[in-house]
XYZ file of C-alpha atoms in Angstrom:
606
model
C 145.458 96.979 76.029
C 146.492 93.985 73.962
C 144.595 90.836 73.233
C 144.143 88.876 76.473
C 145.350 85.815 74.628
C 148.393 87.641 73.254
C 151.189 89.569 74.908
C 150.819 92.433 77.393
C 152.161 95.809 76.170
C 155.788 96.578 76.873
C 156.416 98.613 80.042
C 157.970 101.945 79.092
C 158.997 102.882 82.657
C 161.828 101.660 84.843
C 164.642 99.666 83.246
C 163.487 99.912 79.616
C 166.358 97.756 78.358
C 165.362 94.849 80.585
C 161.682 95.450 79.835
C 162.408 95.164 76.110
C 164.357 91.918 76.514
C 161.512 90.390 78.510
C 158.840 91.610 76.093
C 160.710 90.390 73.007
C 161.252 86.970 74.545
C 157.548 86.657 75.438
C 156.463 87.897 72.014
C 158.665 85.403 70.175
C 157.215 82.613 72.322
C 153.726 83.883 71.489
C 154.463 83.736 67.758
C 155.383 80.072 68.067
C 152.520 79.155 70.419
C 149.920 80.815 68.192
C 151.584 79.531 65.003
C 151.628 83.089 63.664
C 155.297 82.474 62.861
C 154.053 80.333 59.961
C 152.177 83.242 58.440
C 153.482 85.976 56.191
C 156.088 88.328 57.738
C 153.855 91.325 57.129
C 151.302 89.782 59.495
C 154.010 89.088 62.075
C 155.238 92.708 61.881
C 151.666 93.885 62.346
C 151.418 91.701 65.458
C 154.550 93.418 66.845
C 153.058 96.877 66.386
C 149.718 95.737 67.777
C 151.024 94.207 70.991
C 153.977 96.463 71.809
C 151.641 99.159 73.070
C 151.202 102.888 72.551
C 154.687 103.837 73.770
C 156.347 101.317 71.501
C 154.248 102.380 68.526
C 155.364 105.999 68.992
C 158.973 104.765 68.863
C 158.156 102.878 65.637
C 157.007 106.086 63.948
C 160.582 107.420 64.254
C 162.086 104.536 62.277
C 163.055 104.749 58.616
C 163.203 101.717 56.336
C 164.637 100.992 52.917
C 162.116 99.706 50.437
C 163.352 96.131 50.748
C 163.351 96.306 54.587
C 159.657 96.847 55.036
C 157.665 93.977 56.537
C 160.851 92.178 57.621
C 160.334 90.902 61.178
C 164.025 90.609 62.127
C 164.829 94.116 60.856
C 161.859 95.553 62.772
C 162.830 93.832 66.017
C 166.483 94.816 65.579
C 165.505 98.476 65.185
C 163.538 98.311 68.436
C 166.554 96.562 69.986
C 168.915 99.330 68.854
C 166.574 101.938 70.285
C 165.912 100.352 73.671
C 169.342 98.872 74.350
C 172.226 101.289 74.899
C 175.538 100.560 73.231
C 177.287 97.965 75.375
C 180.632 98.608 77.034
C 181.837 95.142 77.960
C 184.694 96.446 80.107
C 182.290 98.494 82.219
C 179.700 95.688 82.413
C 182.351 93.256 83.599
C 183.644 95.780 86.123
C 180.123 96.109 87.544
C 179.791 92.330 87.757
C 183.126 91.637 89.454
C 182.675 94.475 91.974
C 179.045 93.664 92.817
C 178.326 92.897 96.482
C 175.141 91.620 98.068
C 173.285 94.456 99.753
C 169.896 94.460 101.464
C 168.582 91.706 99.225
C 167.779 88.054 99.617
C 170.064 85.347 98.312
C 167.656 84.626 95.436
C 167.588 88.304 94.456
C 171.385 88.490 94.643
C 171.848 85.377 92.493
C 169.303 86.568 89.925
C 171.019 89.941 89.648
C 174.529 88.567 89.116
C 173.229 86.052 86.564
C 171.613 88.891 84.584
C 174.806 90.929 84.804
C 176.873 87.938 83.663
C 174.719 87.563 80.543
C 175.396 91.191 79.600
C 179.145 90.578 80.040
C 179.240 87.976 77.237
C 181.625 85.707 79.131
C 181.114 82.697 76.886
C 182.205 79.361 78.356
C 183.480 81.107 81.505
C 180.069 82.529 82.397
C 179.095 79.901 84.984
C 182.553 79.731 86.607
C 182.894 83.516 86.918
C 179.316 83.884 88.177
C 180.189 81.376 90.906
C 183.257 83.470 91.776
C 181.131 86.633 92.102
C 178.662 84.707 94.266
C 181.429 83.678 96.670
C 183.197 87.049 96.796
C 180.012 89.111 96.907
C 177.829 87.269 99.412
C 177.436 89.276 102.624
C 177.645 86.278 104.984
C 181.322 85.634 105.911
C 180.658 82.183 107.383
C 179.009 80.986 104.161
C 181.843 82.493 102.123
C 184.341 80.601 104.291
C 182.472 77.321 103.729
C 182.392 77.879 99.954
C 186.106 78.669 99.861
C 186.805 75.291 101.455
C 185.290 73.534 98.432
C 187.484 72.423 95.547
C 187.333 73.823 92.007
C 184.822 71.199 90.891
C 182.042 73.020 92.761
C 179.476 74.132 90.173
C 177.382 77.300 90.300
C 174.181 75.354 90.989
C 175.859 73.376 93.792
C 177.225 76.607 95.280
C 173.745 78.173 95.279
C 172.276 75.017 96.799
C 174.945 75.010 99.525
C 174.218 78.689 100.294
C 170.507 77.945 100.709
C 171.224 74.973 102.976
C 173.608 76.992 105.173
C 171.173 79.912 105.431
C 168.327 77.575 106.345
C 170.480 75.771 108.926
C 171.525 79.092 110.475
C 167.920 80.264 110.692
C 166.775 77.008 112.266
C 169.677 77.060 114.715
C 168.837 80.622 115.756
C 165.195 79.687 116.266
C 166.199 76.704 118.392
C 168.672 78.696 120.496
C 166.405 81.610 121.403
C 166.549 80.913 125.098
C 168.047 83.186 127.704
C 170.587 81.684 130.088
C 170.294 83.757 133.277
C 172.569 81.792 135.578
C 175.027 78.919 135.314
C 175.638 77.143 138.597
C 177.991 74.189 138.826
C 177.592 71.817 141.738
C 177.194 68.148 142.332
C 173.988 68.423 140.360
C 174.923 70.914 137.653
C 171.846 72.854 136.583
C 171.345 75.412 133.880
C 168.436 77.775 134.449
C 166.759 78.937 131.276
C 164.135 81.587 130.757
C 161.955 81.800 127.682
C 162.205 84.809 125.414
C 160.328 87.798 126.695
C 157.041 88.392 124.946
C 156.090 91.644 123.331
C 152.986 93.543 124.410
C 151.025 91.853 121.652
C 151.987 88.417 122.949
C 154.209 87.749 119.932
C 157.810 86.719 120.763
C 160.413 89.334 119.935
C 162.750 88.271 117.135
C 165.907 88.331 119.199
C 168.866 86.044 119.750
C 169.957 85.511 123.332
C 173.511 84.464 124.140
C 174.681 84.919 120.552
C 177.595 82.625 119.699
C 179.394 85.490 117.940
C 179.117 88.358 120.457
C 177.850 86.601 123.587
C 174.991 89.043 124.007
C 171.315 89.444 123.152
C 170.238 91.311 120.030
C 167.776 91.300 117.175
C 168.317 88.807 114.366
C 170.864 90.022 111.789
C 171.976 92.885 114.067
C 174.966 91.288 115.767
C 177.407 93.980 117.013
C 180.313 91.621 116.283
C 179.605 91.598 112.545
C 182.548 93.191 110.756
C 184.572 93.494 113.988
C 187.955 91.796 114.354
C 188.591 89.353 117.211
C 191.400 90.577 119.469
C 192.636 86.990 119.890
C 192.585 85.215 116.512
C 192.258 88.382 114.338
C 189.375 86.796 112.381
C 186.351 89.010 111.816
C 182.703 88.670 112.887
C 183.074 87.624 116.532
C 184.363 89.080 119.807
C 187.286 87.576 121.676
C 185.084 86.471 124.595
C 183.304 84.080 122.203
C 186.402 83.034 120.223
C 186.501 79.254 119.753
C 190.243 79.224 119.179
C 190.767 81.117 122.429
C 188.579 78.689 124.364
C 190.380 75.696 122.860
C 193.928 76.950 123.241
C 194.153 78.886 126.505
C 197.912 78.381 126.286
C 198.564 81.726 127.874
C 196.486 80.908 130.952
C 199.099 79.614 133.409
C 197.746 77.835 136.481
C 199.777 79.154 139.411
C 197.541 77.854 142.168
C 194.105 76.207 142.240
C 192.493 75.857 145.632
C 188.974 74.849 146.671
C 187.744 77.817 144.663
C 184.383 79.286 145.483
C 184.296 81.623 142.527
C 185.822 81.621 139.046
C 185.384 84.893 137.216
C 185.303 85.459 133.489
C 186.784 88.764 132.350
C 186.925 90.208 128.879
C 186.965 93.770 127.569
C 186.033 94.609 123.993
C 186.454 98.356 124.157
C 185.981 101.259 126.522
C 182.202 101.274 126.062
C 181.707 97.623 127.066
C 182.103 96.491 130.681
C 181.648 92.858 131.674
C 179.927 91.761 134.867
C 179.556 88.112 135.745
C 180.721 85.075 137.615
C 180.379 81.318 137.717
C 179.438 80.090 141.172
C 179.905 76.699 142.817
C 177.060 75.228 144.874
C 177.267 73.961 148.440
C 180.330 76.004 149.364
C 180.279 78.701 151.994
C 181.523 81.755 150.148
C 180.793 84.441 152.731
C 184.426 85.524 152.667
C 183.783 86.804 149.148
C 181.338 89.404 150.465
C 182.032 92.709 152.173
C 179.788 94.979 154.221
C 179.948 98.719 153.488
C 178.115 101.515 155.241
C 176.118 103.550 152.724
C 173.976 106.448 153.971
C 174.112 105.010 157.516
C 172.917 101.591 156.346
C 175.003 98.418 156.189
C 174.960 96.908 152.719
C 176.366 93.494 151.809
C 178.194 93.549 148.451
C 179.658 90.662 146.548
C 183.380 90.945 145.748
C 183.739 90.113 142.067
C 187.282 90.390 140.718
C 185.935 89.696 137.248
C 183.633 92.715 137.298
C 184.862 95.910 135.709
C 182.312 98.097 137.503
C 180.391 98.416 140.764
C 176.694 97.505 140.549
C 173.663 98.477 142.643
C 170.193 97.198 141.742
C 167.643 100.007 141.364
C 165.426 98.671 144.150
C 168.303 98.731 146.652
C 169.415 102.169 145.437
C 165.931 103.624 146.037
C 165.739 102.073 149.521
C 168.980 103.803 150.551
C 167.511 107.285 150.051
C 170.632 108.559 148.300
C 170.280 112.166 147.142
C 172.870 111.936 144.397
C 171.609 112.662 140.875
C 171.995 109.847 138.376
C 173.982 110.672 135.239
C 173.450 109.143 131.829
C 176.148 106.846 130.412
C 177.022 105.310 127.042
C 178.574 102.261 128.720
C 177.074 98.818 128.087
C 177.161 96.342 130.975
C 177.321 92.731 129.842
C 177.049 89.658 132.038
C 179.235 86.596 131.512
C 176.337 84.961 129.630
C 176.408 87.825 127.145
C 173.150 89.441 128.297
C 173.070 93.226 128.579
C 172.035 94.786 131.888
C 169.582 97.685 131.719
C 171.409 100.736 133.111
C 169.330 103.485 134.747
C 172.362 105.713 135.306
C 175.549 106.086 137.321
C 176.656 108.131 140.328
C 179.358 108.447 142.985
C 178.336 107.182 146.434
C 180.284 107.728 149.710
C 180.950 104.307 151.297
C 182.461 103.672 154.741
C 184.777 100.772 155.485
C 186.806 100.486 158.709
C 186.144 104.151 159.612
C 187.418 105.289 156.206
C 185.222 106.881 153.545
C 185.623 106.018 149.877
C 183.820 107.803 147.059
C 182.954 104.921 144.713
C 181.287 105.017 141.307
C 178.253 102.735 140.973
C 176.138 101.770 137.981
C 172.452 101.531 138.880
C 170.744 98.703 137.002
C 167.072 97.820 136.692
C 167.616 94.181 137.500
C 167.060 91.805 140.383
C 170.757 91.159 140.842
C 173.280 91.075 143.671
C 175.055 94.307 144.624
C 178.577 93.908 143.252
C 181.916 95.438 144.157
C 184.224 95.292 141.136
C 187.954 94.680 140.850
C 189.207 98.280 141.022
C 187.140 99.176 144.091
C 188.048 95.889 145.797
C 191.718 96.795 145.371
C 191.111 100.365 146.568
C 189.375 99.113 149.726
C 192.215 96.606 150.263
C 189.744 93.713 150.187
C 191.980 91.762 147.812
C 195.700 91.874 147.146
C 197.487 91.654 143.837
C 200.244 89.023 143.738
C 202.932 90.250 141.370
C 205.466 87.515 142.107
C 205.534 83.970 143.401
C 208.117 82.324 145.601
C 209.994 79.682 143.661
C 209.504 76.213 145.088
C 212.712 74.212 144.834
C 211.490 70.960 146.420
C 211.360 69.291 142.979
C 214.966 70.087 142.069
C 216.162 66.596 142.932
C 213.423 65.045 140.801
C 214.268 67.375 137.916
C 217.942 66.450 138.215
C 217.017 62.755 138.133
C 215.321 63.249 134.750
C 217.610 66.015 133.523
C 217.954 64.485 130.024
C 214.261 65.249 129.414
C 214.948 68.968 129.690
C 217.618 69.077 126.996
C 217.131 69.386 123.233
C 214.125 68.301 121.194
C 212.494 64.927 121.763
C 211.791 62.370 119.063
C 208.925 59.914 118.604
C 210.456 57.135 116.551
C 207.393 56.078 114.545
C 207.400 58.306 111.404
C 204.230 60.089 110.367
C 202.996 59.710 106.789
C 200.977 62.628 105.419
C 198.050 61.206 103.456
C 196.833 63.326 100.531
C 194.049 62.907 97.974
C 194.963 60.609 95.092
C 193.814 63.188 92.533
C 195.716 66.069 94.122
C 197.525 68.345 91.684
C 200.971 69.430 92.970
C 201.563 73.166 93.355
C 204.916 74.956 93.306
C 204.870 78.363 95.001
C 207.485 80.965 94.117
C 209.925 81.990 96.829
C 208.580 84.879 98.847
C 210.669 87.979 99.331
C 212.099 88.440 102.817
C 212.680 91.867 104.322
C 216.365 92.741 104.430
C 216.477 93.189 108.263
C 215.225 89.591 108.631
C 217.718 87.957 106.274
C 220.447 87.348 108.858
C 217.957 85.983 111.402
C 216.434 83.707 108.766
C 219.831 82.404 107.703
C 220.757 81.696 111.323
C 217.424 79.946 112.025
C 217.817 77.761 108.944
C 221.343 76.814 110.005
C 220.167 75.893 113.512
C 217.295 73.766 112.194
C 219.601 72.048 109.719
C 222.129 71.329 112.455
C 219.344 69.869 114.640
C 218.212 67.700 111.704
C 214.797 69.360 111.669
C 215.268 70.379 108.035
C 217.677 69.535 105.244
C 218.646 71.114 101.933
C 216.899 69.834 98.812
C 218.829 69.382 95.581
C 216.439 67.096 93.697
C 213.236 68.188 91.910
C 210.077 68.037 94.061
C 206.436 68.182 92.965
C 205.431 70.397 95.878
C 207.110 73.625 96.997
C 205.373 75.587 99.751
C 205.601 79.226 100.699
C 207.374 80.329 103.878
C 205.973 82.216 106.877
C 208.205 83.778 109.541
C 206.870 84.248 113.076
C 208.751 86.293 115.673
C 208.710 84.388 118.976
C 208.696 86.063 122.430
C 212.453 85.414 122.711
C 212.890 87.477 119.481
C 213.970 84.408 117.505
C 212.249 83.444 114.269
C 209.942 80.474 113.999
C 209.937 79.055 110.477
C 206.495 77.853 109.437
C 205.029 76.578 106.216
C 202.192 78.348 104.474
C 200.857 75.186 102.793
C 197.646 76.720 101.496
C 197.264 74.332 98.562
C 198.781 71.322 100.320
C 196.360 71.666 103.240
C 193.426 71.436 100.834
C 194.359 67.866 99.904
C 195.684 66.551 103.248
C 193.535 63.872 104.870
C 193.059 64.619 108.565
C 193.027 62.048 111.352
C 190.207 63.811 113.239
C 191.558 63.184 116.726
C 189.453 64.751 119.478
C 191.153 67.715 121.151
C 189.606 68.338 124.598
C 188.172 71.694 125.580
C 189.148 73.561 128.733
C 185.803 72.604 130.283
C 186.409 68.903 129.618
C 189.801 69.064 131.324
C 188.793 71.172 134.336
C 185.785 68.928 135.020
C 188.272 66.181 136.010
C 190.071 68.327 138.586
C 187.479 68.238 141.392
C 189.159 67.694 144.760
C 192.688 68.088 143.422
C 195.027 70.392 145.321
C 198.349 70.290 143.488
C 199.096 70.596 139.794
C 201.987 70.601 137.337
C 202.085 71.643 133.710
C 204.709 70.429 131.258
C 205.298 72.043 127.892
C 206.844 70.020 125.078
C 209.521 72.315 123.665
C 208.868 72.802 119.939
C 206.579 69.817 120.287
C 205.685 69.263 116.636
C 209.368 68.773 115.828
C 209.407 65.615 117.951
C 207.429 63.762 115.265
C 209.488 62.327 112.390
C 208.218 62.460 108.808
C 208.721 59.645 106.332
C 210.583 60.454 103.114
C 207.486 61.029 100.965
C 205.976 63.358 103.557
C 209.241 65.273 103.867
C 209.110 65.941 100.115
C 205.588 67.327 100.508
C 206.952 69.771 103.103
C 209.556 71.326 100.802
C 209.720 75.121 100.992
C 211.635 77.839 99.182
C 213.885 80.468 100.751
C 216.262 83.114 99.382
C 219.040 80.645 100.315
C 217.621 77.686 98.405
C 215.063 74.945 98.937
C 214.733 72.925 102.145
C 212.412 70.209 103.341
C 211.187 69.398 106.846
C 212.301 66.084 108.321
C 210.017 66.665 111.319
C 206.351 67.710 111.483
C 206.264 71.445 110.637
C 204.023 74.181 111.963
C 201.304 75.076 109.462
C 200.234 71.586 108.366
C 196.510 71.356 109.110
C 196.723 67.817 110.474
C 199.622 68.633 112.837
C 197.660 69.470 116.041
C 195.530 66.330 115.782
C 198.479 64.094 114.933
C 200.464 65.475 117.847
C 197.472 65.162 120.199
C 196.945 61.542 119.124
C 200.609 60.553 119.600
C 200.926 62.264 122.978
C 197.616 60.838 124.204
C 198.811 57.321 123.362
C 202.036 57.878 125.288
C 200.553 59.647 128.321
C 197.291 57.752 128.690
C 197.620 57.781 132.484
C 195.253 58.495 135.360
C 195.508 62.067 136.607
C 197.164 63.180 133.373
C 195.620 65.021 130.459
C 197.115 66.267 127.215
C 196.240 69.398 125.280
C 198.374 69.227 122.117
C 201.881 70.052 123.426
C 200.845 70.844 127.029
C 200.583 68.150 129.696
C 198.621 68.682 132.922
C 199.269 66.466 135.956
C 197.109 66.727 139.067
C 196.571 64.981 142.371
C 194.489 65.251 145.516
C 197.640 64.925 147.620
C 201.284 65.748 147.034
C 202.293 62.088 147.067
C 199.623 61.196 144.496
C 200.696 64.098 142.294
C 204.410 63.227 142.559
C 203.785 59.582 141.697
C 201.878 60.601 138.559
C 204.564 63.106 137.611
C 207.259 60.394 137.805
C 205.164 58.083 135.598
C 204.931 60.817 132.971
C 208.683 61.376 132.995
C 209.337 57.634 132.861
C 207.181 57.339 129.747
């Protein structure tokens, strides 16, 4: 043991190299604090051998010194340094740093580790910048990484660490605030949401679970979200399922409204994979929905089941199953049943049950759940029992032909909003010129044709003069097999100032439709191209192709402000009662045909 007022002996176990660095640093501080550094070097060397401990002293006995090296403090410490520190391989140390990923460690532990590794890499003036890069690339939270990547290059390491701590704390607080279980969502004239507190453990301590997770839609323990690392089937971004995808909820462009009646039941259907089945519906109060139930005879007893076209399985609650006296053995299953709120249903087992309907017997598969829920007949069984019919085609209604003919010019070509749009960018933005991307040979002819068509339509024009910005090109194959030419303005988007126009959600739009019976949807063909760009903005939208440089004269796809700009312009034009705009889609509705037709004419007159 060393002097209690001195330095503790060096630890000879574990990471000896790090232990030596720590001990040497503490010892050198001790020399200054005790003013021993002012004494003769022989005394200082003796202090080293006294405080380093038994293990260190044994190492000292292996050293050899020249006559003039004895009692030289620096030489003594350097010999210990050479012994305890292995010969450095900077290439390997830097490889370890740049490939390091956060594992099962806290943010503070992760930051400390990469800082220590960066010191060993001898990065000089780049140490802080490269440590920040490793922090961003190595952190195991994708949402935080995404937020950090949105920052500009002026973000310092300390600011990045501070931002990480703030985001982690906000996430934790949000999870604590949202630990409520939504068991039913009923929409009526007095919309109510029923909430149930988290279940308590046997000890009376709340379980650390998240109910109705915003990433997977289900309940799970904190930091054990099944969506983590999984790719969304809709937007292809990782760490959430498609049923919780924000982009899907906001776009819904593929959801065509063929007919909306006084609907008693709107079902939500999503399938993640073969082991996940979704069960759930949204019900409307004060509407008689008996026609959405069916009575089946099971084991000589009449059972009322709810027809749920959004359910992917048939459900029987355990209590009802036991009361039926069914002698079928329950089989285990790996399937997970998930309600529309994202909560998992506890499955006891599954079995096939003979069910009679109109003197016919059907052998239907049921999942038995330990839950006080309604017996449910899913989509497949409802079709099998002929309780619902699939409509594969609709009869074309030609009563609007005369109205369409009256406004026939609206259905030809691409429209044009005369007021040009000016793209605002940061004053300190540094222009970026991207090299022309290679285009696959089979696409060359299609690209050349698409460019010619856009040039003929005055959507783009060739550029002969020098431009500060040149963007990369992205080609998208449309359903009609034609190419859509989009910008990939990665750097330009970072400096564009957005207008922050509110884009309504599906829920906001549908909440206005109560009592309406007839609807029309209009789609603005290549809508963004209807907005002119001023000359300066057109230069910003220059892009390179194998056939030369072009610039957009109209608002291109890919500009981050485009959806909001388009929404704002269209909302100003079609700010009419019974009309709502979702980017390039226009919805017109009315409680009667005459009301709907009058609103439709107003839209076309605008």
